Amino acid sequence: MSIAIRHLSKRFGAFQALDDVSIDIGSGELVALLGPSGCGKTTLLRIIAGLEYADRGEVLLDGDDASHRHVRERQVGFVFQHYALFRHMSVFDNVAFGLRVRSRKLRPTEAQIRERVVRLLKLVQLDWLADRHPSQLSGGQRQRIALARALAVEPKVLLLDEPFGALDAKVRKELRRWLRQLHDEIHVTSVFVTHDQEEALEVADRVVLINSGRVEQVGTPESVYETPATPFVANFLGSVNLFHGRIEGGQLHVGEHVIGLDSGDREPGGGAVAFVRPHDFDLVPGWPAGSGLPAKIERVVSIGPTAQLELSRGDGEAGEPIEVHLDRQTLGRLGVREGDRVLLRPRRIRLFQTDALAA
Amino acid sequence: MVRREGNSSRLKRFSVLPGFAVTLGYTLAYLSLVVLIPLSAIGAKTLTLGWEAFWSAVSTPRVVASYRLSFGASLLAAGINVVFGLVLAWVLVRYRFPGKGLVDALVDLPFALPTAVAGIALATIYSANGPIGEFLQPLGIEVAYTPKGVLLALVFIGLPFVVRTVQPVLADLERDVEEAAAGLGASRWQTFRRVILPHIAPAILTGFAMAFARAVGEYGSVIFIAGNVPMVSEIAPLMIITKLEQYDYAGATAVASVMLVISFILLLIINALQGWMQRRRGAGG
Amino acid sequence: MESRTLVHPGIIADESPSTRDPTPVRWALIGIALAFFAVFLLLPLLTVFAEALRKGWGAYLAALTNPDALAAIQLTLLVAAIAVPLNLVFGVTASWAIARFDFVGKRVLITLIDLPFSVSPVISGLIYVLLFGAQGWFGPWLQEHDVRIIFAVPGIVLATIFVTFPFVARELIPLMEAQGWEEEEAAVVLGASGWQVFWHTTLPGIKWGLLYGVILCNARAMGEFGAVSVVSGHIRGLTNTMPLHVEILYNEYNYAAAFAVASLLALLAIVTLGIKELVERRVHRHSSPGSRENES
């Protein structure tokens, strides 16, 4: 089932949770709603589910306006952040719940229910836990049971609220991969909410970035990471270094120094902010004249294949340290150490005009 | 255009759970029928009395003496309960000793035991030939049928309040705070005074106010042991009954309305205290 | 309270030396607590049973099977059988409205529900006299239609409903607020109807708290004295509940019989406290261990 969100707005008292949000989600897609906490992503998910109603705008499911449809009739599966498993029911009864509460006409026989629940428990690889109670399960197991329960009613859309938010790092990574595989297997349109960019980029087909109730950018993980549309996206996804300056004659002037720009990066003159990712720098030992930013290496942490360098600005400007990632071989070839002076030459720059930042 | 809730959405947050209108409607209707409308009868009746009649009813020496006894003994009883309630709560939370489970379970006895039963039991215990009274008698201490008996009964029925409000707060108090205090050189008593007591103070106050409020209105456990001597050991609720038995509805209502106003003020104070306590506990965690 | 077994009297295992009270202080406090407990709680309870059996089992049973006593027991059961279910339904309904929805004026409503707790029992009786008594608002009309409420069973029932009004709601509201409504939402998303949500998700979660509320409500309904005493008229065999019967016997210096009836009420109190212990252990076991262990 496809989902179309048209001009949704929602406020809670004085707080604008969503502001004219429009998104299209194709049938069978796995989409992440990504943003900082309090940005409105959970509210959006709850509106899609019908757990919350919008002040304005509509939600179309398969092209039909579902805005007025009750959550029961929307055929959605919802996985709650804290799973909301029924504490007093066994795992089996939890998963069977959605089938057993159906009206007699639509209810499968007990044998059919049993068969389907067992199948689902096998799908989430927990069929051996059918008789346990939720309190006897680990966090990751609860998460998978919650998913099985949501899938039992054969929803057309699967909605997950911070599905890995309450788990520790290792389980999180495992479940992430597992969710991706599961989706490839059952191919139900899925939307999940997360504040963890790594999670969104690794799992989703497409990522919707939300900030302060507005959609900042929608795109594949590669496209939002490589070509962020707004300063917020550039800043939010991965670590990034910021340089404030101005554009003059096709070059970026940062203080007294000049960084050459590709023709593609060139934008009309005026104030600008340059975002450079840590792995997008070339280093030149010493402070030769020419394009680039002089800097001093303060710390080198080289564990694993990548060396992480922390540098301070050579021109004495205070501010955040500059973060640079190099592979160990390159570092060895350059032969630079802590305390050395180097010239930083960004290979790739994402430029935003300063007045765009203010908007 | 999707606003299902219409203009009520400002008063109630949307929820997919059903039954709000029905359950709230029933709640308000039943509440009005059982509590609010009957209670308003007191107010309405008082208003019809007129100031003169009201004042003459509540200012007779006998009524004033009963107020003095009810409020005085209730204050004193609540105070006694703070001291012993604190000790009980402390011992139940901090120490382990034989019979602890029984003590913990029986603390609620005054809630569960019908007041008339408590009343006749206390009257028997402290009467001249009762198990405690017979020892007090030779010492010249009379408890039964005196204001001391009233006080005793009020201590009994107010006992659980301080214990049960302080106990959970004390249990919540992190041990590391005390260890930190000890590490900084505080003696055990200083730690109690400066670290523990401020933490449980709102709970103590709440328990005190609840015990006091309960004691002021108490009837059943008191009248058997009080002796009900006019001007000496008559409590205010008994004055209401006495006036009712004389078919003096107006007088009974006047006496009651004064007590009701004080009870409501106490209720507001208790609510404010509980709010304070919750905020304190919330901030601490 | 984690363990009731005795290891070293007066010392709890997790205590570090720096936070342990000096031994004399410990023993003194335990001594004071136990003495206070013995005098104020244990002794009254024991007195009831000792006095009840003072004249032997024969007299005890005779006191209980006396026709007036039986009538009092019957009336008490009848009153509780009416008041408790009504307040049970109210308590569940009110808790659903209050603990499952956010609306303006919720705190005020909770305070109003608590109101009967802060009203003296005698006043609780008085209000019904003012409403339905001979000189009351509806008095003349009732007399005309020959309906008796005051000094009759309906008045006793009304007064009992009033004083036991908050018990169930009071137990359930905090419990349901603490549980949150995510499980119910999940049930709705899975297609459950309103009743199914209540029966399958809400009720199993609150049944112990509900039981405790009902038990407390019942104990108070059967034991209420002040309010009932105002409206009953103390007519033997007709409008005497058990506590009123105790009073009459006591005032007639028939102590053994008074305590015999009182002992039934004391047993009720003990059963109530026993169920409370049971419920607390249940709730403790069900709610705490790691049901949301990973919550950040």
GROMACS .gro file of C-alpha atoms in nm, chain A residues 12 50-55 57-58 67-68 70-71, chain B residues 1-5 9-10 13-18:
model
   26
   12PHE     CA    1  -0.020   2.082   2.070
   50GLY     CA    2  -0.463   0.709   1.313
   51LEU     CA    3  -0.353   0.726   1.676
   52GLU     CA    4  -0.353   1.102   1.644
   53TYR     CA    5  -0.545   1.336   1.419
   54ALA     CA    6  -0.397   1.625   1.223
   55ASP     CA    7  -0.530   1.978   1.249
   57GLY     CA    8  -0.404   1.807   0.576
   58GLU     CA    9  -0.474   1.450   0.480
   67SER     CA   10  -0.791   1.092   0.737
   68HIS     CA   11  -1.128   1.008   0.884
   70HIS     CA   12  -1.041   0.489   1.251
   71VAL     CA   13  -0.713   0.322   1.335
  360MET     CA   14  -1.086   1.982   0.798
  361VAL     CA   15  -0.984   1.663   0.967
  362ARG     CA   16  -1.075   1.791   1.306
  363ARG     CA   17  -1.289   1.512   1.440
  364GLU     CA   18  -1.287   1.642   1.788
  368SER     CA   19  -0.995   1.943   2.124
  369ARG     CA   20  -0.880   2.234   2.333
  372ARG     CA   21  -0.636   1.566   2.398
  373PHE     CA   22  -0.736   1.327   2.120
  374SER     CA   23  -0.716   0.957   2.196
  375VAL     CA   24  -0.810   0.645   2.003
  376LEU     CA   25  -0.932   0.482   2.322
  377PRO     CA   26  -1.309   0.474   2.338
   0.00000   0.00000   0.00000
